[in-house]
Amino acid sequence: MQATTAQREFVTTMSDLESPMRPQPQAGEPARPVQKAETRMVALIVPDTTNPFFTEMAQGLDEVVHEAGFGLLICNSAGDAAREQAYIDLMTRSGTQALAIVPTGSSVPALRLLHERAIAVVLIDRDIPGASADSIFCDNESGAFQAVNHLLALGHRRIACISGPPLLHPSDSRIAGYLAALRSAAIPADPALLVTGDFQPSSGSAAARTLLELSVPPTAIFSCNDLMAIGVLMTARTMGLLLPQDLSVVGFDDILMASLAEPGLTTIEQPKLEYGRLAGKMLLERLQNPALPFRRAMLPTRLCMRSSTAPLA
Ligand code: RIB
């Protein structure tokens, strides 16, 4: 893609910004019009600014772009496509140079508009089928497989899964990893043990109550994110269960609260800071060279053992 006039001006303006202080007007000389400073701004759109997973990602992105002299604007789409589109429209009008986005869904048209306006874009965490953009994901299916395999190794056979919102790429991949682990142990999947959540603690609590009230309840629960897993711990205790003796729980993300939970949450660590740092690096490289081929990075996950899992009693 050839650099557009705007980009040539941008690059010129940027080098101009790095030039020594402009000469001050001499006495009697008409003051020069103050040139509008180029807004060196990067934006990040995430679906839930209350979830520490995204704020830790933002910290990594801010480290990199701040070092390069850019500001970071954090926007909350609340998982709403119309709200996400409104932010994207705002960015195309406000001179934002680069955008990192955890997309709510099928935002391909918006990506085309951003490319047309020469705004560098990187997708993080959630894919958009058919999108032409730099992107960074983690190996969700492998992470979920590790989580359930850990429970199988502790002797659990009735293992439940609380998923994230339906049709969300990371959650669907984690369900696939859960089912693959059961298959590897020749355990038939019981539909009653797969409950839908929405990544919020309250849905984890509700799902836990549903599962633990079954006539034959699970002895272990894999939750597709930590916030729901923390809801599970809270409800299990309210129902009088001893943790982890009566119920083992594994989460996904390894947010700070996972280590502060009681008991400490065994979980799958996602490289949250690295997501942000790599996104910042990709965006800055794209600004320097718009014609770069699109890159797709897959980051590893890691089982983080704490005290919320125990051998089957
Ligand atoms: O906790 C929020 C979830 O949404 C994380 O697991 C992350 O992968 C995102 O998809």
Short mmCIF file of N, CA, C and O and ligand atoms in Angstrom, two decimals, residues 47 51 53-54 102 125-126 138 140 168 170-171 174 199 224-227 252-253 255 270 275, ligand 1:
data_model
loop_
_atom_site.label_atom_id
_atom_site.label_comp_id
_atom_site.label_asym_id
_atom_site.label_seq_id
_atom_site.Cartn_x
_atom_site.Cartn_y
_atom_site.Cartn_z
N PRO A 47 -13.73 -4.49 25.48
CA PRO A 47 -15.16 -4.72 25.76
C PRO A 47 -15.57 -4.52 27.21
O PRO A 47 -16.76 -4.52 27.51
N ASN A 51 -12.70 -5.24 33.73
CA ASN A 51 -12.02 -6.54 33.82
C ASN A 51 -10.50 -6.31 33.82
O ASN A 51 -9.95 -5.79 32.84
N PHE A 53 -8.17 -8.08 33.14
CA PHE A 53 -7.46 -8.66 31.99
C PHE A 53 -7.13 -7.55 30.99
O PHE A 53 -6.01 -7.47 30.47
N PHE A 54 -8.08 -6.69 30.72
CA PHE A 54 -7.90 -5.65 29.70
C PHE A 54 -7.06 -4.47 30.21
O PHE A 54 -6.30 -3.88 29.45
N VAL A 102 -9.88 -5.00 20.82
CA VAL A 102 -10.41 -6.33 21.14
C VAL A 102 -11.83 -6.29 20.59
O VAL A 102 -12.73 -5.75 21.25
N ASP A 125 -6.60 -10.63 20.84
CA ASP A 125 -7.38 -11.57 21.65
C ASP A 125 -8.55 -12.20 20.92
O ASP A 125 -8.81 -13.39 21.08
N ARG A 126 -9.30 -11.46 20.12
CA ARG A 126 -10.49 -12.00 19.46
C ARG A 126 -10.35 -11.77 17.95
O ARG A 126 -10.09 -10.65 17.53
N CYS A 138 -3.88 -15.76 21.89
CA CYS A 138 -3.18 -16.79 22.66
C CYS A 138 -3.76 -18.13 22.23
O CYS A 138 -4.81 -18.20 21.58
N ASN A 140 -5.81 -20.53 22.98
CA ASN A 140 -6.91 -20.79 23.91
C ASN A 140 -7.23 -22.27 24.06
O ASN A 140 -7.45 -22.75 25.17
N LEU A 168 -18.12 -16.30 20.85
CA LEU A 168 -16.91 -15.48 21.04
C LEU A 168 -15.72 -16.40 20.83
O LEU A 168 -15.60 -17.44 21.50
N PRO A 170 -12.46 -16.68 21.62
CA PRO A 170 -11.67 -17.30 22.71
C PRO A 170 -12.48 -18.30 23.52
O PRO A 170 -11.98 -19.38 23.86
N SER A 171 -13.73 -18.02 23.80
CA SER A 171 -14.55 -18.95 24.59
C SER A 171 -14.83 -20.22 23.80
O SER A 171 -14.69 -21.33 24.34
N ARG A 174 -11.87 -22.40 23.94
CA ARG A 174 -11.66 -23.04 25.25
C ARG A 174 -12.62 -24.21 25.46
O ARG A 174 -12.25 -25.23 26.03
N PHE A 199 -18.64 -14.12 31.25
CA PHE A 199 -17.33 -13.60 31.67
C PHE A 199 -17.42 -12.71 32.91
O PHE A 199 -16.40 -12.22 33.37
N CYS A 224 -14.07 -20.52 31.97
CA CYS A 224 -13.37 -19.91 30.83
C CYS A 224 -12.82 -18.53 31.11
O CYS A 224 -12.24 -17.91 30.20
N ASN A 225 -12.98 -18.00 32.30
CA ASN A 225 -12.18 -16.85 32.73
C ASN A 225 -12.17 -16.76 34.25
O ASN A 225 -12.96 -17.40 34.93
N ASP A 226 -11.24 -15.96 34.77
CA ASP A 226 -11.04 -15.90 36.23
C ASP A 226 -12.20 -15.23 36.96
O ASP A 226 -12.55 -15.64 38.07
N LEU A 227 -12.78 -14.19 36.36
CA LEU A 227 -13.86 -13.49 37.08
C LEU A 227 -15.02 -14.45 37.37
O LEU A 227 -15.56 -14.47 38.47
N PHE A 252 -9.15 -19.00 33.94
CA PHE A 252 -8.40 -18.69 32.71
C PHE A 252 -8.15 -17.18 32.69
O PHE A 252 -9.10 -16.42 32.89
N ASP A 253 -6.95 -16.74 32.55
CA ASP A 253 -6.46 -15.36 32.44
C ASP A 253 -5.28 -15.08 33.38
O ASP A 253 -4.35 -14.41 32.99
N ILE A 255 -5.53 -13.10 36.21
CA ILE A 255 -5.56 -11.70 36.63
C ILE A 255 -5.05 -11.61 38.07
O ILE A 255 -4.98 -12.64 38.77
N GLN A 270 -2.65 -16.01 30.81
CA GLN A 270 -2.54 -15.38 29.49
C GLN A 270 -1.48 -14.30 29.59
O GLN A 270 -1.43 -13.57 30.59
N TYR A 275 0.68 -9.05 25.43
CA TYR A 275 -0.31 -8.68 24.40
C TYR A 275 -0.15 -7.19 24.07
O TYR A 275 -0.03 -6.77 22.93
O1 RIB B 1 -11.79 -12.22 31.03
C1 RIB B 1 -12.12 -11.67 29.78
C2 RIB B 1 -11.90 -12.65 28.68
O2 RIB B 1 -12.21 -11.99 27.47
C3 RIB B 1 -10.45 -13.13 28.63
O3 RIB B 1 -10.36 -14.52 28.84
C4 RIB B 1 -9.96 -12.70 27.27
O4 RIB B 1 -9.45 -13.80 26.52
C5 RIB B 1 -11.12 -12.05 26.59
O5 RIB B 1 -11.53 -12.76 25.46
#
